[in-house]
Coordinates of C-alpha atoms in Angstrom, one line a residue:
M1 CA 1.7 6.2 26.7
I2 CA -1.5 4.1 26.3
F3 CA -1.4 5.1 22.5
A4 CA 2.3 4.2 21.8
L5 CA 1.5 0.8 22.9
I6 CA -1.0 0.5 21.0
L7 CA -0.1 1.4 17.8
L8 CA 3.4 -1.2 18.8
A9 CA 0.5 -3.7 19.5
A10 CA -1.2 -3.1 15.9
Y11 CA 2.3 -3.7 14.3
G12 CA 2.6 -6.9 16.3
I13 CA -0.2 -8.3 15.7
D14 CA 0.5 -7.5 11.9
R15 CA 3.7 -9.0 12.1
M16 CA 2.4 -12.2 14.0
I17 CA -0.9 -13.1 12.7
G18 CA -1.4 -11.0 9.2
D19 CA -5.1 -11.3 8.1
P20 CA -6.6 -15.2 9.2
R21 CA -8.8 -16.2 6.7
N22 CA -11.0 -17.2 9.4
L23 CA -11.9 -14.0 10.9
P24 CA -13.8 -11.2 9.8
H25 CA -11.8 -8.5 8.1
P26 CA -13.2 -4.6 7.4
V27 CA -12.1 -4.4 3.5
I28 CA -14.1 -7.0 3.0
G29 CA -17.4 -5.1 4.6
M30 CA -15.7 -1.8 2.8
G31 CA -15.6 -3.8 -0.6
K32 CA -19.3 -4.4 -0.5
A33 CA -20.0 -0.8 0.3
I34 CA -18.1 0.1 -2.4
T35 CA -20.9 -2.2 -4.8
V36 CA -23.6 -1.2 -3.1
V37 CA -22.7 2.9 -3.2
E38 CA -21.8 2.2 -7.0
R39 CA -25.1 0.5 -7.5
I40 CA -27.0 3.1 -6.3
I41 CA -25.4 6.3 -7.8
R42 CA -25.3 4.0 -11.0
R43 CA -29.6 3.2 -10.8
F44 CA -30.1 7.3 -10.7
V45 CA -26.8 9.1 -13.0
S46 CA -26.1 8.1 -16.1
R47 CA -24.9 11.4 -17.8
P48 CA -20.4 11.8 -17.9
R49 CA -20.8 15.0 -16.0
S50 CA -23.2 13.7 -13.4
L51 CA -21.2 10.7 -12.5
R52 CA -18.4 13.0 -12.4
T53 CA -20.0 15.2 -9.4
A54 CA -21.6 11.6 -7.8
G55 CA -18.9 10.1 -8.0
I56 CA -17.3 12.5 -5.1
L57 CA -20.2 11.0 -2.8
L58 CA -18.1 7.8 -2.9
P59 CA -15.4 8.2 -1.2
L60 CA -17.8 10.8 1.1
T61 CA -20.0 8.0 1.8
V62 CA -17.4 5.5 2.3
A63 CA -14.6 6.6 3.8
G64 CA -16.7 8.9 6.2
G65 CA -19.2 6.0 7.5
A66 CA -15.8 3.7 8.0
W67 CA -14.8 6.9 10.0
V68 CA -18.4 7.2 11.9
L69 CA -18.9 3.3 12.3
T70 CA -15.3 2.7 13.7
S71 CA -15.5 5.9 16.4
I72 CA -18.6 5.0 17.6
L73 CA -17.6 1.3 17.9
L74 CA -14.7 2.4 19.9
W75 CA -17.1 4.8 22.3
L76 CA -19.6 2.0 23.1
L77 CA -16.4 -0.3 24.0
S78 CA -15.4 2.2 26.3
L79 CA -18.5 2.4 28.2
V80 CA -17.7 -0.9 29.0
S81 CA -14.3 -1.2 29.6
P82 CA -11.4 1.1 28.9
W83 CA -9.3 -2.0 28.4
L84 CA -11.9 -3.3 25.9
M85 CA -11.4 -0.2 24.0
W86 CA -7.7 -0.1 23.7
A87 CA -7.8 -3.9 22.4
A88 CA -10.5 -3.6 19.8
E89 CA -8.0 -0.1 18.9
A90 CA -5.0 -2.4 18.1
W91 CA -7.1 -5.2 16.5
L92 CA -8.6 -2.6 14.1
I93 CA -5.7 -0.7 13.2
S94 CA -3.6 -4.0 12.6
T95 CA -6.6 -4.6 10.0
T96 CA -5.2 -1.6 8.2
I97 CA -1.9 -2.7 8.0
A98 CA -0.2 -5.5 5.6
S99 CA 3.5 -6.0 6.2
K100 CA 3.5 -10.1 6.6
G101 CA 1.3 -10.1 3.9
L102 CA 3.1 -8.4 1.7
K103 CA 6.6 -10.2 2.7
D104 CA 4.6 -13.5 2.4
A105 CA 3.1 -12.5 -1.2
G106 CA 6.6 -12.1 -2.6
M107 CA 8.2 -15.4 -0.8
A108 CA 5.5 -17.0 -2.3
V109 CA 6.7 -15.6 -5.7
Y110 CA 10.6 -15.9 -4.4
T111 CA 9.7 -19.8 -3.5
E112 CA 8.4 -21.0 -6.7
L113 CA 11.6 -19.3 -9.1
S114 CA 14.1 -21.0 -6.5
K115 CA 12.4 -24.0 -7.4
G116 CA 12.7 -23.4 -11.2
D117 CA 8.9 -23.8 -11.4
L118 CA 8.3 -20.6 -14.0
P119 CA 4.6 -21.4 -14.2
A120 CA 3.7 -21.2 -10.6
A121 CA 5.9 -18.6 -10.7
R122 CA 3.8 -16.5 -13.2
R123 CA 0.6 -17.9 -11.2
A124 CA 2.4 -16.5 -7.8
V125 CA 2.9 -12.8 -9.1
G126 CA -0.5 -13.1 -10.9
M127 CA -1.9 -12.7 -8.1
I128 CA -0.3 -9.7 -6.3
V129 CA 0.1 -7.3 -9.8
G130 CA -2.2 -6.5 -12.6
R131 CA -0.3 -6.6 -15.8
D132 CA -0.6 -10.2 -17.8
T133 CA 1.9 -12.7 -16.6
T134 CA 1.3 -16.1 -18.3
Q135 CA 4.6 -14.6 -20.8
L136 CA 6.7 -13.4 -18.4
D137 CA 10.8 -14.7 -17.7
S138 CA 12.3 -15.0 -14.6
P139 CA 13.5 -11.2 -14.1
E140 CA 10.2 -10.0 -15.6
I141 CA 8.9 -11.8 -12.5
V142 CA 10.7 -10.8 -9.9
R143 CA 10.7 -7.3 -11.4
G144 CA 7.1 -7.6 -10.9
T145 CA 7.2 -8.6 -7.3
V146 CA 9.9 -5.7 -6.6
E147 CA 7.5 -3.4 -7.9
T148 CA 4.5 -4.7 -5.7
V149 CA 6.6 -5.0 -2.9
A150 CA 8.3 -1.7 -3.1
E151 CA 5.2 0.1 -3.9
N152 CA 3.1 -1.1 -1.3
I153 CA 5.4 -0.2 1.7
V154 CA 3.0 3.1 1.8
D155 CA -0.3 1.7 1.2
A156 CA -0.2 -1.4 3.2
V157 CA 2.3 0.1 6.4
T158 CA 3.4 3.4 6.3
S159 CA 0.6 5.4 5.3
P160 CA -2.5 3.5 7.7
L161 CA 0.1 4.0 10.5
F162 CA 0.6 7.7 9.7
Y163 CA -3.1 8.2 9.8
A164 CA -3.8 6.3 12.5
L165 CA -0.9 8.4 14.5
F166 CA -3.4 11.3 14.1
G167 CA -6.6 9.8 14.5
G168 CA -5.9 7.1 16.2
A169 CA -8.3 3.5 14.6
P170 CA -11.2 6.1 12.9
L171 CA -8.4 7.6 10.6
A172 CA -6.7 4.4 9.7
M173 CA -9.7 3.0 8.6
A174 CA -11.1 5.8 6.7
Y175 CA -7.6 5.7 4.9
R176 CA -8.2 2.3 4.2
A177 CA -11.9 2.9 3.0
V178 CA -10.2 5.3 0.4
N179 CA -7.3 2.7 -0.4
T180 CA -9.8 0.3 -1.4
L181 CA -12.0 2.6 -3.0
D182 CA -9.3 3.6 -5.6
S183 CA -8.6 -0.3 -6.3
M184 CA -11.7 -0.4 -7.3
V185 CA -12.9 2.1 -9.0
G186 CA -9.9 4.3 -9.7
Y187 CA -9.1 3.6 -12.6
K188 CA -8.8 5.4 -16.1
N189 CA -11.4 3.5 -18.7
D190 CA -14.4 3.8 -19.6
K191 CA -16.5 2.6 -16.7
Y192 CA -15.1 4.6 -14.2
R193 CA -13.1 7.7 -15.7
D194 CA -15.9 10.2 -14.3
L195 CA -17.6 8.1 -11.6
G196 CA -13.9 6.9 -10.0
W197 CA -11.7 10.1 -10.2
A198 CA -12.3 11.7 -7.3
S199 CA -12.1 8.3 -5.2
A200 CA -8.2 8.5 -7.6
R201 CA -7.6 11.6 -6.4
L202 CA -8.1 11.6 -2.7
D203 CA -5.9 8.3 -2.5
D204 CA -2.9 10.7 -4.7
V205 CA -3.3 12.9 -1.7
A206 CA -3.5 10.4 1.5
N207 CA -0.4 9.1 0.3
L208 CA 1.3 12.3 -0.8
I209 CA 3.3 12.7 2.9
P210 CA 3.2 9.1 3.4
A211 CA 4.9 8.3 0.2
R212 CA 7.9 11.0 0.7
I213 CA 8.3 10.1 3.9
T214 CA 8.6 6.6 3.0
A215 CA 11.3 6.9 0.4
L216 CA 13.4 8.7 3.0
L217 CA 13.3 5.6 5.5
L218 CA 14.3 3.4 2.5
V219 CA 17.6 5.2 1.8
L220 CA 18.5 5.1 5.7
C221 CA 17.1 1.2 5.6
S222 CA 19.6 0.8 2.9
R223 CA 22.3 2.3 4.6
L224 CA 21.3 -0.1 7.9
L225 CA 21.7 -3.3 5.1
R226 CA 25.0 -2.1 4.0
Y227 CA 23.0 -1.3 0.2
D228 CA 24.1 1.7 -1.4
W229 CA 22.2 4.8 0.4
V230 CA 23.7 6.7 -1.9
R231 CA 22.7 5.7 -5.1
S232 CA 19.1 5.4 -3.5
L233 CA 18.4 8.7 -2.6
R234 CA 20.5 9.9 -6.1
T235 CA 17.4 7.8 -7.7
I236 CA 15.0 9.0 -5.8
R237 CA 15.7 12.4 -6.9
R238 CA 16.1 11.9 -10.8
D239 CA 13.3 9.3 -11.2
A240 CA 11.0 9.4 -8.9
R241 CA 8.9 12.0 -10.6
L242 CA 8.8 9.9 -13.9
H243 CA 6.0 7.5 -12.6
P244 CA 2.9 7.8 -13.2
S245 CA 2.0 7.6 -9.9
P246 CA 2.1 11.2 -8.0
N247 CA 3.9 9.0 -5.0
S248 CA 4.9 5.6 -6.3
G249 CA 7.9 6.5 -8.0
Y250 CA 9.5 7.3 -4.2
P251 CA 9.6 4.0 -2.8
E252 CA 10.6 2.3 -6.1
S253 CA 13.3 4.7 -6.9
A254 CA 14.4 3.8 -3.5
V255 CA 14.9 0.3 -3.5
A256 CA 15.6 0.6 -6.9
G257 CA 18.5 2.3 -6.7
A258 CA 19.7 0.9 -3.1
L259 CA 20.0 -2.6 -4.9
G260 CA 21.6 -0.9 -8.3
I261 CA 18.5 -2.7 -10.8
R262 CA 16.2 -0.9 -13.3
L263 CA 12.7 -1.3 -12.6
G264 CA 9.6 -0.4 -15.0
G265 CA 9.6 -1.0 -18.7
E266 CA 7.1 -2.9 -20.8
N267 CA 3.8 -4.4 -19.1
V268 CA 1.0 -6.0 -21.2
Y269 CA -2.4 -5.2 -19.8
H270 CA -5.1 -7.2 -21.6
G271 CA -3.0 -7.6 -24.1
V272 CA -2.0 -4.2 -24.4
S273 CA 1.5 -3.2 -24.5
S274 CA 2.1 -0.1 -22.0
F275 CA 6.0 1.3 -21.3
R276 CA 6.0 2.6 -17.5
A277 CA 9.4 4.8 -17.4
Y278 CA 12.7 3.1 -16.0
M279 CA 13.7 3.5 -12.3
G280 CA 17.1 2.4 -11.4
D281 CA 20.3 2.1 -13.0
P282 CA 20.7 -1.9 -14.5
T283 CA 24.4 -2.3 -12.9
R284 CA 23.1 -5.7 -12.6
P285 CA 20.3 -8.3 -14.2
L286 CA 17.4 -8.6 -11.8
E287 CA 17.6 -11.9 -9.6
P288 CA 14.9 -14.0 -7.5
E289 CA 17.0 -12.4 -4.5
D290 CA 16.3 -9.3 -5.1
I291 CA 13.0 -10.1 -3.9
I292 CA 14.4 -10.8 -0.3
R293 CA 16.2 -7.7 -0.2
T294 CA 13.3 -6.0 -1.0
S295 CA 11.2 -7.8 1.8
R296 CA 14.0 -6.8 4.5
M297 CA 13.9 -2.9 3.6
M298 CA 9.8 -3.4 3.6
L299 CA 10.5 -4.7 7.1
L300 CA 13.2 -2.2 8.5
C301 CA 11.0 0.7 6.9
S302 CA 8.0 -0.7 8.8
S303 CA 9.7 -1.3 11.5
V304 CA 11.4 2.0 11.8
F305 CA 8.7 3.9 11.3
V306 CA 6.6 2.1 13.7
G307 CA 8.8 2.9 16.2
L308 CA 8.8 6.6 15.1
C309 CA 4.9 6.7 15.5
A310 CA 5.4 5.4 19.1
A311 CA 8.0 7.3 20.4
I312 CA 5.9 10.9 18.8
A313 CA 2.7 9.4 20.5
W314 CA 4.4 9.0 23.7
I315 CA 6.3 12.3 24.0
G316 CA 2.3 13.2 23.8
F317 CA 1.4 13.9 20.3
G318 CA -0.9 12.5 17.6
G319 CA -3.6 9.6 18.4

């Protein structure tokens, strides 16, 4: 029962305050640790084959270190007071979740679009996507925002809660370390193709089950919100596997089908055009309100999932 309340408290903390800038955040520490380990590896290793082998050290060191340090911290706090340990665990798990930040980022784009300020909207969406945004029109800005919010339901909410359920704050922090590694070194470019392959692969594996659970929950949420849940399910079955990521296509196709919109298409990265497979059917043009609809689906999906996790913890599993 206590751990169920910890999960609910962690989600409540994130929904209420998100990630205040004046409080220390573990992800910042993870980023610094990744940079330090990368420098050490590159100082002693330069050959591609050796870098691929050394790349395994990144997730082992950073994610393993996050698990160990969090476990030690909670153990030390338990010696002082179990209440202090429970409060710390709730806060630590909350730092691995970003439902409020995800909603706020999407709404920042919507606000500028609703005012008709395209340059400001381009800057806002540029904060949350990796593609070039300087030439995007309103529908493309909406597409980038919807894709980001939908995709990050997994990374920012369901995956950390999934691992918190089965391993508490230590495993949730280890997952967040894996996800941070992927965002920093999991690129298929000349710099990280060899060093970052293990981190990228581990992130794919870690999100495999949560992504598919998320897709099913989004179908349920589309039914509750009176969107097209039948088309959402059909679109998942048809389009999810077309995405270059083994996981991102599931939430994106679920949202696209539910809203009757088409995601994917041409993106430009550093001046180079890249086509991403289409998700969904263009039954109508993309509009700024699709950002609000996607945020509603994200928040409802998050709430349903944390409720399920709490129920599982309550009856004695997980934790």
